[in-house]
Amino acid sequence: AQTAKLVRPGNTVVIIGAAGKSGVLCAYEARKRAGIMGKIIGITSSDSGLAKMKEQGFCHESFKLSATDALSCYETIHKVTGGKMADVIINCVNIPNTEMASILMCRDGGIVYFFTMATSFTKAALGAEGVGKDVDMIIGNGYTKDHAEITLNLLRESKQLRDIYEKLYA
């Protein structure tokens, strides 16, 4: 539901953990919101996650990268975006030390949404200051107005998305 609020038409969006349960929903919604002029980039740390992202097709580009390796993430997104970086970063991985990758992949004036309880906000704040990045950082709390209805509507409108979740939870 936060993705629906954050992503605008034409945005470039990076989703860290795009192969995971939350990441898949974010990728689908981001692609819908960014529209035909937008670009959705998925990051996962595993070969199986990379295969899932490519099979699902919600991301325009998919990469196997460790979000704990900030420099590799930065270099990849810098190359893919021609140096423009991403407008929105959505961090869905529940592992520590991914703050700097999130910040470095974002353009100045962009948004980093930390939807993970592993985030150290001290590292995020001091890291952004240390590298001179002017980004808006949002703490995910799991609640957004109408989030349940938005999610159910996504599952209703996309058979592919519904099938993914039925396979996971049926």
mmCIF file with all atom_site columns, C-alpha atoms in Angstrom:
data_model
loop_
_atom_site.group_PDB
_atom_site.id
_atom_site.type_symbol
_atom_site.label_atom_id
_atom_site.label_alt_id
_atom_site.label_comp_id
_atom_site.label_asym_id
_atom_site.label_entity_id
_atom_site.label_seq_id
_atom_site.pdbx_PDB_ins_code
_atom_site.Cartn_x
_atom_site.Cartn_y
_atom_site.Cartn_z
_atom_site.occupancy
_atom_site.B_iso_or_equiv
_atom_site.pdbx_formal_charge
_atom_site.auth_seq_id
_atom_site.auth_comp_id
_atom_site.auth_asym_id
_atom_site.auth_atom_id
_atom_site.pdbx_PDB_model_num
ATOM 1   C CA . ALA A 1 1   ? 0.000  0.000   0.000   1.00 0.00 ? 1   ALA A CA 1
ATOM 2   C CA . GLN A 1 2   ? 2.908  2.377   0.660   1.00 0.00 ? 2   GLN A CA 1
ATOM 3   C CA . THR A 1 3   ? 4.143  1.642   -2.843  1.00 0.00 ? 3   THR A CA 1
ATOM 4   C CA . ALA A 1 4   ? 0.873  3.013   -4.215  1.00 0.00 ? 4   ALA A CA 1
ATOM 5   C CA . LYS A 1 5   ? 1.495  6.245   -2.294  1.00 0.00 ? 5   LYS A CA 1
ATOM 6   C CA . LEU A 1 6   ? 5.186  6.615   -3.141  1.00 0.00 ? 6   LEU A CA 1
ATOM 7   C CA . VAL A 1 7   ? 5.518  5.641   -6.810  1.00 0.00 ? 7   VAL A CA 1
ATOM 8   C CA . ARG A 1 8   ? 4.593  8.167   -9.500  1.00 0.00 ? 8   ARG A CA 1
ATOM 9   C CA . PRO A 1 9   ? 4.279  7.802   -13.272 1.00 0.00 ? 9   PRO A CA 1
ATOM 10  C CA . GLY A 1 10  ? 7.686  7.659   -14.914 1.00 0.00 ? 10  GLY A CA 1
ATOM 11  C CA . ASN A 1 11  ? 9.572  6.807   -11.712 1.00 0.00 ? 11  ASN A CA 1
ATOM 12  C CA . THR A 1 12  ? 12.547 4.515   -11.613 1.00 0.00 ? 12  THR A CA 1
ATOM 13  C CA . VAL A 1 13  ? 12.051 2.220   -8.629  1.00 0.00 ? 13  VAL A CA 1
ATOM 14  C CA . VAL A 1 14  ? 14.509 -0.213  -7.059  1.00 0.00 ? 14  VAL A CA 1
ATOM 15  C CA . ILE A 1 15  ? 13.058 -2.954  -4.885  1.00 0.00 ? 15  ILE A CA 1
ATOM 16  C CA . ILE A 1 16  ? 15.552 -4.701  -2.649  1.00 0.00 ? 16  ILE A CA 1
ATOM 17  C CA . GLY A 1 17  ? 14.130 -8.149  -1.991  1.00 0.00 ? 17  GLY A CA 1
ATOM 18  C CA . ALA A 1 18  ? 11.791 -8.096  -4.993  1.00 0.00 ? 18  ALA A CA 1
ATOM 19  C CA . ALA A 1 19  ? 11.582 -11.901 -5.020  1.00 0.00 ? 19  ALA A CA 1
ATOM 20  C CA . GLY A 1 20  ? 10.226 -12.094 -1.467  1.00 0.00 ? 20  GLY A CA 1
ATOM 21  C CA . LYS A 1 21  ? 6.624  -12.022 -0.260  1.00 0.00 ? 21  LYS A CA 1
ATOM 22  C CA . SER A 1 22  ? 6.444  -8.251  0.271   1.00 0.00 ? 22  SER A CA 1
ATOM 23  C CA . GLY A 1 23  ? 8.785  -7.499  -2.605  1.00 0.00 ? 23  GLY A CA 1
ATOM 24  C CA . VAL A 1 24  ? 6.583  -9.249  -5.167  1.00 0.00 ? 24  VAL A CA 1
ATOM 25  C CA . LEU A 1 25  ? 3.585  -7.136  -4.160  1.00 0.00 ? 25  LEU A CA 1
ATOM 26  C CA . CYS A 1 26  ? 5.737  -3.998  -4.251  1.00 0.00 ? 26  CYS A CA 1
ATOM 27  C CA . ALA A 1 27  ? 7.096  -4.856  -7.703  1.00 0.00 ? 27  ALA A CA 1
ATOM 28  C CA . TYR A 1 28  ? 3.629  -5.457  -9.117  1.00 0.00 ? 28  TYR A CA 1
ATOM 29  C CA . GLU A 1 29  ? 2.205  -2.248  -7.643  1.00 0.00 ? 29  GLU A CA 1
ATOM 30  C CA . ALA A 1 30  ? 5.270  -0.187  -8.587  1.00 0.00 ? 30  ALA A CA 1
ATOM 31  C CA . ARG A 1 31  ? 5.070  -1.322  -12.197 1.00 0.00 ? 31  ARG A CA 1
ATOM 32  C CA . LYS A 1 32  ? 1.394  -0.416  -12.307 1.00 0.00 ? 32  LYS A CA 1
ATOM 33  C CA . ARG A 1 33  ? 1.977  3.026   -10.742 1.00 0.00 ? 33  ARG A CA 1
ATOM 34  C CA . ALA A 1 34  ? 5.143  3.912   -12.690 1.00 0.00 ? 34  ALA A CA 1
ATOM 35  C CA . GLY A 1 35  ? 3.400  3.146   -15.969 1.00 0.00 ? 35  GLY A CA 1
ATOM 36  C CA . ILE A 1 36  ? 4.940  2.673   -19.382 1.00 0.00 ? 36  ILE A CA 1
ATOM 37  C CA . MET A 1 37  ? 7.535  5.400   -18.850 1.00 0.00 ? 37  MET A CA 1
ATOM 38  C CA . GLY A 1 38  ? 8.689  3.972   -15.518 1.00 0.00 ? 38  GLY A CA 1
ATOM 39  C CA . LYS A 1 39  ? 11.343 1.394   -14.779 1.00 0.00 ? 39  LYS A CA 1
ATOM 40  C CA . ILE A 1 40  ? 11.205 -1.222  -12.034 1.00 0.00 ? 40  ILE A CA 1
ATOM 41  C CA . ILE A 1 41  ? 14.483 -2.812  -10.973 1.00 0.00 ? 41  ILE A CA 1
ATOM 42  C CA . GLY A 1 42  ? 14.493 -5.838  -8.699  1.00 0.00 ? 42  GLY A CA 1
ATOM 43  C CA . ILE A 1 43  ? 17.361 -6.961  -6.515  1.00 0.00 ? 43  ILE A CA 1
ATOM 44  C CA . THR A 1 44  ? 17.727 -10.330 -4.812  1.00 0.00 ? 44  THR A CA 1
ATOM 45  C CA . SER A 1 45  ? 20.675 -12.134 -3.276  1.00 0.00 ? 45  SER A CA 1
ATOM 46  C CA . SER A 1 46  ? 19.930 -15.624 -4.604  1.00 0.00 ? 46  SER A CA 1
ATOM 47  C CA . ASP A 1 47  ? 19.865 -17.457 -7.912  1.00 0.00 ? 47  ASP A CA 1
ATOM 48  C CA . SER A 1 48  ? 16.400 -18.819 -7.119  1.00 0.00 ? 48  SER A CA 1
ATOM 49  C CA . GLY A 1 49  ? 15.138 -15.298 -6.377  1.00 0.00 ? 49  GLY A CA 1
ATOM 50  C CA . LEU A 1 50  ? 16.588 -14.035 -9.643  1.00 0.00 ? 50  LEU A CA 1
ATOM 51  C CA . ALA A 1 51  ? 14.849 -16.837 -11.546 1.00 0.00 ? 51  ALA A CA 1
ATOM 52  C CA . LYS A 1 52  ? 11.548 -16.004 -9.788  1.00 0.00 ? 52  LYS A CA 1
ATOM 53  C CA . MET A 1 53  ? 11.788 -12.308 -10.644 1.00 0.00 ? 53  MET A CA 1
ATOM 54  C CA . LYS A 1 54  ? 12.516 -13.037 -14.289 1.00 0.00 ? 54  LYS A CA 1
ATOM 55  C CA . GLU A 1 55  ? 9.669  -15.562 -14.484 1.00 0.00 ? 55  GLU A CA 1
ATOM 56  C CA . GLN A 1 56  ? 7.177  -13.200 -12.843 1.00 0.00 ? 56  GLN A CA 1
ATOM 57  C CA . GLY A 1 57  ? 8.082  -10.298 -15.126 1.00 0.00 ? 57  GLY A CA 1
ATOM 58  C CA . PHE A 1 58  ? 7.051  -7.521  -12.737 1.00 0.00 ? 58  PHE A CA 1
ATOM 59  C CA . CYS A 1 59  ? 10.546 -5.999  -12.865 1.00 0.00 ? 59  CYS A CA 1
ATOM 60  C CA . HIS A 1 60  ? 11.954 -4.562  -16.079 1.00 0.00 ? 60  HIS A CA 1
ATOM 61  C CA . GLU A 1 61  ? 15.443 -5.501  -14.903 1.00 0.00 ? 61  GLU A CA 1
ATOM 62  C CA . SER A 1 62  ? 16.514 -8.026  -12.272 1.00 0.00 ? 62  SER A CA 1
ATOM 63  C CA . PHE A 1 63  ? 19.870 -8.419  -10.570 1.00 0.00 ? 63  PHE A CA 1
ATOM 64  C CA . LYS A 1 64  ? 21.512 -10.814 -8.149  1.00 0.00 ? 64  LYS A CA 1
ATOM 65  C CA . LEU A 1 65  ? 23.306 -8.511  -5.727  1.00 0.00 ? 65  LEU A CA 1
ATOM 66  C CA . SER A 1 66  ? 23.990 -8.454  -2.031  1.00 0.00 ? 66  SER A CA 1
ATOM 67  C CA . ALA A 1 67  ? 22.338 -5.398  -0.516  1.00 0.00 ? 67  ALA A CA 1
ATOM 68  C CA . THR A 1 68  ? 25.109 -5.468  2.098   1.00 0.00 ? 68  THR A CA 1
ATOM 69  C CA . ASP A 1 69  ? 27.561 -4.577  -0.697  1.00 0.00 ? 69  ASP A CA 1
ATOM 70  C CA . ALA A 1 70  ? 26.632 -0.926  -1.150  1.00 0.00 ? 70  ALA A CA 1
ATOM 71  C CA . LEU A 1 71  ? 29.272 -0.214  -3.783  1.00 0.00 ? 71  LEU A CA 1
ATOM 72  C CA . SER A 1 72  ? 28.183 -3.050  -6.111  1.00 0.00 ? 72  SER A CA 1
ATOM 73  C CA . CYS A 1 73  ? 24.560 -1.972  -5.770  1.00 0.00 ? 73  CYS A CA 1
ATOM 74  C CA . TYR A 1 74  ? 25.480 1.649   -6.495  1.00 0.00 ? 74  TYR A CA 1
ATOM 75  C CA . GLU A 1 75  ? 27.595 0.733   -9.533  1.00 0.00 ? 75  GLU A CA 1
ATOM 76  C CA . THR A 1 76  ? 24.876 -1.497  -10.997 1.00 0.00 ? 76  THR A CA 1
ATOM 77  C CA . ILE A 1 77  ? 22.096 1.075   -10.626 1.00 0.00 ? 77  ILE A CA 1
ATOM 78  C CA . HIS A 1 78  ? 24.384 3.879   -11.829 1.00 0.00 ? 78  HIS A CA 1
ATOM 79  C CA . LYS A 1 79  ? 25.074 1.899   -15.003 1.00 0.00 ? 79  LYS A CA 1
ATOM 80  C CA . VAL A 1 80  ? 21.446 0.841   -15.595 1.00 0.00 ? 80  VAL A CA 1
ATOM 81  C CA . THR A 1 81  ? 20.075 4.370   -15.097 1.00 0.00 ? 81  THR A CA 1
ATOM 82  C CA . GLY A 1 82  ? 22.831 6.186   -16.964 1.00 0.00 ? 82  GLY A CA 1
ATOM 83  C CA . GLY A 1 83  ? 23.861 7.889   -13.723 1.00 0.00 ? 83  GLY A CA 1
ATOM 84  C CA . LYS A 1 84  ? 20.387 9.213   -12.893 1.00 0.00 ? 84  LYS A CA 1
ATOM 85  C CA . MET A 1 85  ? 19.841 6.692   -10.047 1.00 0.00 ? 85  MET A CA 1
ATOM 86  C CA . ALA A 1 86  ? 16.415 5.711   -8.719  1.00 0.00 ? 86  ALA A CA 1
ATOM 87  C CA . ASP A 1 87  ? 13.557 7.965   -7.667  1.00 0.00 ? 87  ASP A CA 1
ATOM 88  C CA . VAL A 1 88  ? 12.282 5.479   -5.099  1.00 0.00 ? 88  VAL A CA 1
ATOM 89  C CA . ILE A 1 89  ? 14.042 2.690   -3.219  1.00 0.00 ? 89  ILE A CA 1
ATOM 90  C CA . ILE A 1 90  ? 11.914 0.128   -1.396  1.00 0.00 ? 90  ILE A CA 1
ATOM 91  C CA . ASN A 1 91  ? 13.934 -2.031  0.979   1.00 0.00 ? 91  ASN A CA 1
ATOM 92  C CA . CYS A 1 92  ? 12.045 -5.231  1.869   1.00 0.00 ? 92  CYS A CA 1
ATOM 93  C CA . VAL A 1 93  ? 14.904 -7.410  3.120   1.00 0.00 ? 93  VAL A CA 1
ATOM 94  C CA . ASN A 1 94  ? 15.094 -8.305  6.765   1.00 0.00 ? 94  ASN A CA 1
ATOM 95  C CA . ILE A 1 95  ? 18.873 -8.391  7.053   1.00 0.00 ? 95  ILE A CA 1
ATOM 96  C CA . PRO A 1 96  ? 21.162 -5.821  8.661   1.00 0.00 ? 96  PRO A CA 1
ATOM 97  C CA . ASN A 1 97  ? 23.604 -3.485  6.903   1.00 0.00 ? 97  ASN A CA 1
ATOM 98  C CA . THR A 1 98  ? 21.541 -2.679  3.807   1.00 0.00 ? 98  THR A CA 1
ATOM 99  C CA . GLU A 1 99  ? 21.070 0.989   4.666   1.00 0.00 ? 99  GLU A CA 1
ATOM 100 C CA . MET A 1 100 ? 23.962 2.344   2.581   1.00 0.00 ? 100 MET A CA 1
ATOM 101 C CA . ALA A 1 101 ? 23.006 0.394   -0.536  1.00 0.00 ? 101 ALA A CA 1
ATOM 102 C CA . SER A 1 102 ? 19.498 1.824   -0.253  1.00 0.00 ? 102 SER A CA 1
ATOM 103 C CA . ILE A 1 103 ? 20.806 5.367   0.111   1.00 0.00 ? 103 ILE A CA 1
ATOM 104 C CA . LEU A 1 104 ? 23.478 5.179   -2.595  1.00 0.00 ? 104 LEU A CA 1
ATOM 105 C CA . MET A 1 105 ? 21.083 3.819   -5.233  1.00 0.00 ? 105 MET A CA 1
ATOM 106 C CA . CYS A 1 106 ? 18.709 6.751   -4.708  1.00 0.00 ? 106 CYS A CA 1
ATOM 107 C CA . ARG A 1 107 ? 18.980 10.076  -6.519  1.00 0.00 ? 107 ARG A CA 1
ATOM 108 C CA . ASP A 1 108 ? 19.278 13.288  -4.535  1.00 0.00 ? 108 ASP A CA 1
ATOM 109 C CA . GLY A 1 109 ? 15.750 14.340  -3.641  1.00 0.00 ? 109 GLY A CA 1
ATOM 110 C CA . GLY A 1 110 ? 14.488 10.773  -3.958  1.00 0.00 ? 110 GLY A CA 1
ATOM 111 C CA . ILE A 1 111 ? 12.761 8.545   -1.423  1.00 0.00 ? 111 ILE A CA 1
ATOM 112 C CA . VAL A 1 112 ? 14.121 5.562   0.488   1.00 0.00 ? 112 VAL A CA 1
ATOM 113 C CA . TYR A 1 113 ? 11.421 3.456   2.136   1.00 0.00 ? 113 TYR A CA 1
ATOM 114 C CA . PHE A 1 114 ? 12.749 1.059   4.762   1.00 0.00 ? 114 PHE A CA 1
ATOM 115 C CA . PHE A 1 115 ? 10.129 -1.687  5.080   1.00 0.00 ? 115 PHE A CA 1
ATOM 116 C CA . THR A 1 116 ? 12.350 -3.838  7.271   1.00 0.00 ? 116 THR A CA 1
ATOM 117 C CA . MET A 1 117 ? 12.829 -4.195  11.003  1.00 0.00 ? 117 MET A CA 1
ATOM 118 C CA . ALA A 1 118 ? 16.554 -4.799  10.473  1.00 0.00 ? 118 ALA A CA 1
ATOM 119 C CA . THR A 1 119 ? 17.181 -1.152  9.606   1.00 0.00 ? 119 THR A CA 1
ATOM 120 C CA . SER A 1 120 ? 19.513 0.809   11.846  1.00 0.00 ? 120 SER A CA 1
ATOM 121 C CA . PHE A 1 121 ? 18.264 4.342   11.596  1.00 0.00 ? 121 PHE A CA 1
ATOM 122 C CA . THR A 1 122 ? 21.497 5.578   13.135  1.00 0.00 ? 122 THR A CA 1
ATOM 123 C CA . LYS A 1 123 ? 23.403 3.963   10.249  1.00 0.00 ? 123 LYS A CA 1
ATOM 124 C CA . ALA A 1 124 ? 20.916 5.341   7.730   1.00 0.00 ? 124 ALA A CA 1
ATOM 125 C CA . ALA A 1 125 ? 20.981 8.912   9.032   1.00 0.00 ? 125 ALA A CA 1
ATOM 126 C CA . LEU A 1 126 ? 24.732 9.089   9.578   1.00 0.00 ? 126 LEU A CA 1
ATOM 127 C CA . GLY A 1 127 ? 25.419 7.208   6.346   1.00 0.00 ? 127 GLY A CA 1
ATOM 128 C CA . ALA A 1 128 ? 23.372 9.607   4.226   1.00 0.00 ? 128 ALA A CA 1
ATOM 129 C CA . GLU A 1 129 ? 25.069 12.536  5.908   1.00 0.00 ? 129 GLU A CA 1
ATOM 130 C CA . GLY A 1 130 ? 28.503 10.966  5.480   1.00 0.00 ? 130 GLY A CA 1
ATOM 131 C CA . VAL A 1 131 ? 28.135 10.475  1.723   1.00 0.00 ? 131 VAL A CA 1
ATOM 132 C CA . GLY A 1 132 ? 26.281 13.753  1.175   1.00 0.00 ? 132 GLY A CA 1
ATOM 133 C CA . LYS A 1 133 ? 22.997 12.239  -0.014  1.00 0.00 ? 133 LYS A CA 1
ATOM 134 C CA . ASP A 1 134 ? 19.874 14.379  0.327   1.00 0.00 ? 134 ASP A CA 1
ATOM 135 C CA . VAL A 1 135 ? 17.153 11.727  0.368   1.00 0.00 ? 135 VAL A CA 1
ATOM 136 C CA . ASP A 1 136 ? 13.876 11.414  2.231   1.00 0.00 ? 136 ASP A CA 1
ATOM 137 C CA . MET A 1 137 ? 13.912 8.301   4.395   1.00 0.00 ? 137 MET A CA 1
ATOM 138 C CA . ILE A 1 138 ? 10.641 6.726   5.476   1.00 0.00 ? 138 ILE A CA 1
ATOM 139 C CA . ILE A 1 139 ? 10.232 4.153   8.211   1.00 0.00 ? 139 ILE A CA 1
ATOM 140 C CA . GLY A 1 140 ? 7.791  1.391   7.314   1.00 0.00 ? 140 GLY A CA 1
ATOM 141 C CA . ASN A 1 141 ? 5.456  0.477   10.129  1.00 0.00 ? 141 ASN A CA 1
ATOM 142 C CA . GLY A 1 142 ? 3.279  -2.087  8.366   1.00 0.00 ? 142 GLY A CA 1
ATOM 143 C CA . TYR A 1 143 ? 0.181  0.076   8.366   1.00 0.00 ? 143 TYR A CA 1
ATOM 144 C CA . THR A 1 144 ? -1.141 2.366   5.677   1.00 0.00 ? 144 THR A CA 1
ATOM 145 C CA . LYS A 1 145 ? -4.736 3.489   5.443   1.00 0.00 ? 145 LYS A CA 1
ATOM 146 C CA . ASP A 1 146 ? -6.725 0.927   3.417   1.00 0.00 ? 146 ASP A CA 1
ATOM 147 C CA . HIS A 1 147 ? -3.689 -1.363  3.117   1.00 0.00 ? 147 HIS A CA 1
ATOM 148 C CA . ALA A 1 148 ? -5.733 -4.560  3.419   1.00 0.00 ? 148 ALA A CA 1
ATOM 149 C CA . GLU A 1 149 ? -8.207 -3.491  0.736   1.00 0.00 ? 149 GLU A CA 1
ATOM 150 C CA . ILE A 1 150 ? -5.406 -2.354  -1.589  1.00 0.00 ? 150 ILE A CA 1
ATOM 151 C CA . THR A 1 151 ? -3.626 -5.698  -1.202  1.00 0.00 ? 151 THR A CA 1
ATOM 152 C CA . LEU A 1 152 ? -6.786 -7.732  -1.732  1.00 0.00 ? 152 LEU A CA 1
ATOM 153 C CA . ASN A 1 153 ? -7.560 -5.688  -4.850  1.00 0.00 ? 153 ASN A CA 1
ATOM 154 C CA . LEU A 1 154 ? -4.100 -6.470  -6.231  1.00 0.00 ? 154 LEU A CA 1
ATOM 155 C CA . LEU A 1 155 ? -4.744 -10.175 -5.717  1.00 0.00 ? 155 LEU A CA 1
ATOM 156 C CA . ARG A 1 156 ? -8.169 -9.846  -7.351  1.00 0.00 ? 156 ARG A CA 1
ATOM 157 C CA . GLU A 1 157 ? -6.902 -7.988  -10.406 1.00 0.00 ? 157 GLU A CA 1
ATOM 158 C CA . SER A 1 158 ? -3.854 -10.171 -11.097 1.00 0.00 ? 158 SER A CA 1
ATOM 159 C CA . LYS A 1 159 ? -4.290 -13.906 -11.541 1.00 0.00 ? 159 LYS A CA 1
ATOM 160 C CA . GLN A 1 160 ? -0.518 -14.223 -11.759 1.00 0.00 ? 160 GLN A CA 1
ATOM 161 C CA . LEU A 1 161 ? -0.013 -12.509 -8.405  1.00 0.00 ? 161 LEU A CA 1
ATOM 162 C CA . ARG A 1 162 ? -2.821 -14.530 -6.832  1.00 0.00 ? 162 ARG A CA 1
ATOM 163 C CA . ASP A 1 163 ? -1.281 -17.770 -8.135  1.00 0.00 ? 163 ASP A CA 1
ATOM 164 C CA . ILE A 1 164 ? 2.072  -16.831 -6.565  1.00 0.00 ? 164 ILE A CA 1
ATOM 165 C CA . TYR A 1 165 ? 0.460  -16.354 -3.168  1.00 0.00 ? 165 TYR A CA 1
ATOM 166 C CA . GLU A 1 166 ? -1.743 -19.443 -3.430  1.00 0.00 ? 166 GLU A CA 1
ATOM 167 C CA . LYS A 1 167 ? 1.352  -21.486 -4.192  1.00 0.00 ? 167 LYS A CA 1
ATOM 168 C CA . LEU A 1 168 ? 3.090  -20.029 -1.130  1.00 0.00 ? 168 LEU A CA 1
ATOM 169 C CA . TYR A 1 169 ? 0.217  -20.361 1.320   1.00 0.00 ? 169 TYR A CA 1
ATOM 170 C CA . ALA A 1 170 ? -2.279 -22.933 0.006   1.00 0.00 ? 170 ALA A CA 1
#
